[in-house]
Amino acid sequence: QQQVKQSPQSLIVQKGGIPIINCAYENTAFDYFPWYQQFPGKGPALLIAIRPDVSEKKEGRFTISFNKSAKQFSLHIMDSQPGDSATYFCAASRRSSSNTGKLIFGQGTTLQVKP
Amino acid sequence: DTAVSQTPKYLVTQMGNDKSIKCEQNLGHDTMYWYKQDSKKFLKIMFSYNNKELIINETVPNRFSPKSPDKAHLNLHINSLELGDSAVYFCASSLPGLALQETQYFGPGTRLLVL
């Protein structure tokens, strides 16, 4: 059972474009939604994260939009640059007494930004 | 200084062999994880340790055995390697606080190829 579904699988945009990556989750107990960025040959690194008490969070050129009722969240990259070319993963986790920090990842989106 | 390090970076071995991957973090974190990333880049958690105590043990064959000698180290031993074990294995660490959901810092990965 895929608890976090991510789309599209791949995305190509021109420099300056605004790629949008979407994620949908099933478990309403999830309460933390990070996005990780992974460059080829490297480990994933946290890009931005949101909690469900806000509908939007912006950090530099990266924005998360969150729709709690629809159980969906998305990543927007403003003024995309070739250096943004990477694989992006959405994820979700839920607070628990066991303090596990268990992240459920989406399938990933490979983004290519053309010069 | 490297925050989360893994050795080896590459591992090529024959089916049936036993191998180990080592992970060390110098961030002072309490929690460490092992993730498996398959050929389609899907990331899935395998294990998590908090202060040397196993707290997450996903549905992983018992040929995989994690060991945490201290909270800065988490090693992964794999017995009787199979072709399907070929993947990239990532170690990660975090410092769960009151929010229970802190940034996970990933290592560079160990690329395992079983022939």
PDB file of C-alpha atoms in Angstrom, chain B:
ATOM      1  CA  ASP B   1      33.582  17.739   8.212  1.00  0.00           C
ATOM      2  CA  THR B   2      31.299  14.985   7.016  1.00  0.00           C
ATOM      3  CA  ALA B   3      28.142  14.818   9.126  1.00  0.00           C
ATOM      4  CA  VAL B   4      26.992  11.304   8.211  1.00  0.00           C
ATOM      5  CA  SER B   5      29.553   9.013   6.640  1.00  0.00           C
ATOM      6  CA  GLN B   6      29.222   5.525   5.226  1.00  0.00           C
ATOM      7  CA  THR B   7      31.749   2.922   4.202  1.00  0.00           C
ATOM      8  CA  PRO B   8      32.228   1.514   1.737  1.00  0.00           C
ATOM      9  CA  LYS B   9      30.860   3.753  -0.994  1.00  0.00           C
ATOM     10  CA  TYR B  10      30.707   0.878  -3.467  1.00  0.00           C
ATOM     11  CA  LEU B  11      30.327  -2.813  -2.777  1.00  0.00           C
ATOM     12  CA  VAL B  12      30.369  -5.486  -5.475  1.00  0.00           C
ATOM     13  CA  THR B  13      30.005  -9.049  -4.283  1.00  0.00           C
ATOM     14  CA  GLN B  14      28.792 -12.505  -5.217  1.00  0.00           C
ATOM     15  CA  MET B  15      25.472 -14.045  -4.287  1.00  0.00           C
ATOM     16  CA  GLY B  16      25.618 -15.912  -1.012  1.00  0.00           C
ATOM     17  CA  ASN B  17      28.333 -13.750   0.525  1.00  0.00           C
ATOM     18  CA  ASP B  18      28.006 -11.857   3.795  1.00  0.00           C
ATOM     19  CA  LYS B  19      28.828  -8.144   3.870  1.00  0.00           C
ATOM     20  CA  SER B  20      28.670  -5.195   6.228  1.00  0.00           C
ATOM     21  CA  ILE B  21      28.106  -1.486   5.726  1.00  0.00           C
ATOM     22  CA  LYS B  22      29.223   0.966   8.375  1.00  0.00           C
ATOM     23  CA  CYS B  23      27.723   4.311   9.278  1.00  0.00           C
ATOM     24  CA  GLU B  24      28.937   7.039  11.596  1.00  0.00           C
ATOM     25  CA  GLN B  25      27.473  10.426  12.446  1.00  0.00           C
ATOM     26  CA  ASN B  26      29.253  13.271  14.210  1.00  0.00           C
ATOM     27  CA  LEU B  27      26.161  15.414  14.733  1.00  0.00           C
ATOM     28  CA  GLY B  28      25.431  14.241  18.252  1.00  0.00           C
ATOM     29  CA  HIS B  29      22.085  12.840  17.123  1.00  0.00           C
ATOM     30  CA  ASP B  30      20.172  10.251  19.102  1.00  0.00           C
ATOM     31  CA  THR B  31      18.437   8.468  16.250  1.00  0.00           C
ATOM     32  CA  MET B  32      19.873   6.690  13.230  1.00  0.00           C
ATOM     33  CA  TYR B  33      18.207   4.987  10.295  1.00  0.00           C
ATOM     34  CA  TRP B  34      18.865   2.664   7.393  1.00  0.00           C
ATOM     35  CA  TYR B  35      17.012   3.211   4.126  1.00  0.00           C
ATOM     36  CA  LYS B  36      17.046   1.196   0.921  1.00  0.00           C
ATOM     37  CA  GLN B  37      16.740   2.956  -2.450  1.00  0.00           C
ATOM     38  CA  ASP B  38      15.896   0.634  -5.301  1.00  0.00           C
ATOM     39  CA  SER B  39      16.645   0.980  -9.001  1.00  0.00           C
ATOM     40  CA  LYS B  40      13.518   3.112  -9.459  1.00  0.00           C
ATOM     41  CA  LYS B  41      14.804   5.474  -6.750  1.00  0.00           C
ATOM     42  CA  PHE B  42      12.085   4.474  -4.301  1.00  0.00           C
ATOM     43  CA  LEU B  43      13.237   5.122  -0.727  1.00  0.00           C
ATOM     44  CA  LYS B  44      12.034   2.832   2.025  1.00  0.00           C
ATOM     45  CA  ILE B  45      12.993   2.768   5.672  1.00  0.00           C
ATOM     46  CA  MET B  46      14.433  -0.475   6.966  1.00  0.00           C
ATOM     47  CA  PHE B  47      15.508   0.153  10.550  1.00  0.00           C
ATOM     48  CA  SER B  48      15.815   2.876  13.124  1.00  0.00           C
ATOM     49  CA  TYR B  49      17.734   3.009  16.379  1.00  0.00           C
ATOM     50  CA  ASN B  50      17.311   5.534  19.149  1.00  0.00           C
ATOM     51  CA  ASN B  51      20.164   5.624  21.652  1.00  0.00           C
ATOM     52  CA  LYS B  52      21.248   2.133  20.614  1.00  0.00           C
ATOM     53  CA  GLU B  53      17.707   0.754  20.981  1.00  0.00           C
ATOM     54  CA  LEU B  54      15.891  -0.664  17.951  1.00  0.00           C
ATOM     55  CA  ILE B  55      12.667   1.294  17.452  1.00  0.00           C
ATOM     56  CA  ILE B  56      11.726   0.618  13.833  1.00  0.00           C
ATOM     57  CA  ASN B  57      12.041  -2.762  12.193  1.00  0.00           C
ATOM     58  CA  GLU B  58      10.177  -2.803   8.919  1.00  0.00           C
ATOM     59  CA  THR B  59       9.359  -5.955   6.998  1.00  0.00           C
ATOM     60  CA  VAL B  60      12.925  -6.775   6.124  1.00  0.00           C
ATOM     61  CA  PRO B  61      14.339 -10.293   5.657  1.00  0.00           C
ATOM     62  CA  ASN B  62      16.136 -11.464   8.776  1.00  0.00           C
ATOM     63  CA  ARG B  63      19.279 -11.765   6.655  1.00  0.00           C
ATOM     64  CA  PHE B  64      19.605  -8.043   7.429  1.00  0.00           C
ATOM     65  CA  SER B  65      20.820  -7.310  10.926  1.00  0.00           C
ATOM     66  CA  PRO B  66      21.552  -3.810  12.184  1.00  0.00           C
ATOM     67  CA  LYS B  67      23.895  -3.216  15.072  1.00  0.00           C
ATOM     68  CA  SER B  68      24.456  -0.046  17.026  1.00  0.00           C
ATOM     69  CA  PRO B  69      27.577  -0.189  19.215  1.00  0.00           C
ATOM     70  CA  ASP B  70      26.963   3.382  20.369  1.00  0.00           C
ATOM     71  CA  LYS B  71      24.618   6.170  19.384  1.00  0.00           C
ATOM     72  CA  ALA B  72      27.075   7.577  16.825  1.00  0.00           C
ATOM     73  CA  HIS B  73      27.334   4.326  14.865  1.00  0.00           C
ATOM     74  CA  LEU B  74      24.835   2.103  13.109  1.00  0.00           C
ATOM     75  CA  ASN B  75      26.106  -0.784  11.032  1.00  0.00           C
ATOM     76  CA  LEU B  76      24.186  -3.049   8.693  1.00  0.00           C
ATOM     77  CA  HIS B  77      25.175  -6.664   8.216  1.00  0.00           C
ATOM     78  CA  ILE B  78      23.692  -8.667   5.379  1.00  0.00           C
ATOM     79  CA  ASN B  79      23.940 -12.447   5.270  1.00  0.00           C
ATOM     80  CA  SER B  80      23.560 -14.687   2.234  1.00  0.00           C
ATOM     81  CA  LEU B  81      23.299 -11.840  -0.254  1.00  0.00           C
ATOM     82  CA  GLU B  82      20.728 -12.179  -3.040  1.00  0.00           C
ATOM     83  CA  LEU B  83      20.442 -10.467  -6.423  1.00  0.00           C
ATOM     84  CA  GLY B  84      17.450  -8.503  -5.152  1.00  0.00           C
ATOM     85  CA  ASP B  85      19.576  -6.899  -2.456  1.00  0.00           C
ATOM     86  CA  SER B  86      21.290  -4.797  -5.111  1.00  0.00           C
ATOM     87  CA  ALA B  87      20.392  -1.214  -4.263  1.00  0.00           C
ATOM     88  CA  VAL B  88      21.734   1.943  -2.688  1.00  0.00           C
ATOM     89  CA  TYR B  89      21.662   1.856   1.097  1.00  0.00           C
ATOM     90  CA  PHE B  90      21.484   5.153   2.939  1.00  0.00           C
ATOM     91  CA  CYS B  91      22.196   5.818   6.555  1.00  0.00           C
ATOM     92  CA  ALA B  92      20.558   8.841   8.166  1.00  0.00           C
ATOM     93  CA  SER B  93      20.417  10.470  11.560  1.00  0.00           C
ATOM     94  CA  SER B  94      18.163  12.913  13.367  1.00  0.00           C
ATOM     95  CA  LEU B  95      17.675  14.527  16.725  1.00  0.00           C
ATOM     96  CA  PRO B  96      14.005  13.999  17.596  1.00  0.00           C
ATOM     97  CA  GLY B  97      12.941  16.612  20.030  1.00  0.00           C
ATOM     98  CA  LEU B  98       9.596  17.512  21.455  1.00  0.00           C
ATOM     99  CA  ALA B  99       8.236  17.787  17.928  1.00  0.00           C
ATOM    100  CA  LEU B 100       9.286  14.191  17.293  1.00  0.00           C
ATOM    101  CA  GLN B 101       9.951  15.111  13.709  1.00  0.00           C
ATOM    102  CA  GLU B 102      13.326  16.587  13.010  1.00  0.00           C
ATOM    103  CA  THR B 103      15.399  16.853   9.891  1.00  0.00           C
ATOM    104  CA  GLN B 104      16.956  13.607   8.857  1.00  0.00           C
ATOM    105  CA  TYR B 105      20.519  13.966   7.582  1.00  0.00           C
ATOM    106  CA  PHE B 106      21.467  11.370   5.021  1.00  0.00           C
ATOM    107  CA  GLY B 107      24.848   9.884   4.287  1.00  0.00           C
ATOM    108  CA  PRO B 108      26.245   9.611   0.743  1.00  0.00           C
ATOM    109  CA  GLY B 109      24.983   6.073   0.265  1.00  0.00           C
ATOM    110  CA  THR B 110      26.544   2.666  -0.330  1.00  0.00           C
ATOM    111  CA  ARG B 111      25.959   1.224  -3.764  1.00  0.00           C
ATOM    112  CA  LEU B 112      25.641  -2.532  -3.431  1.00  0.00           C
ATOM    113  CA  LEU B 113      25.749  -4.753  -6.484  1.00  0.00           C
ATOM    114  CA  VAL B 114      25.213  -8.469  -6.038  1.00  0.00           C
ATOM    115  CA  LEU B 115      26.363 -10.608  -8.966  1.00  0.00           C
TER     116      LEU B 115
END
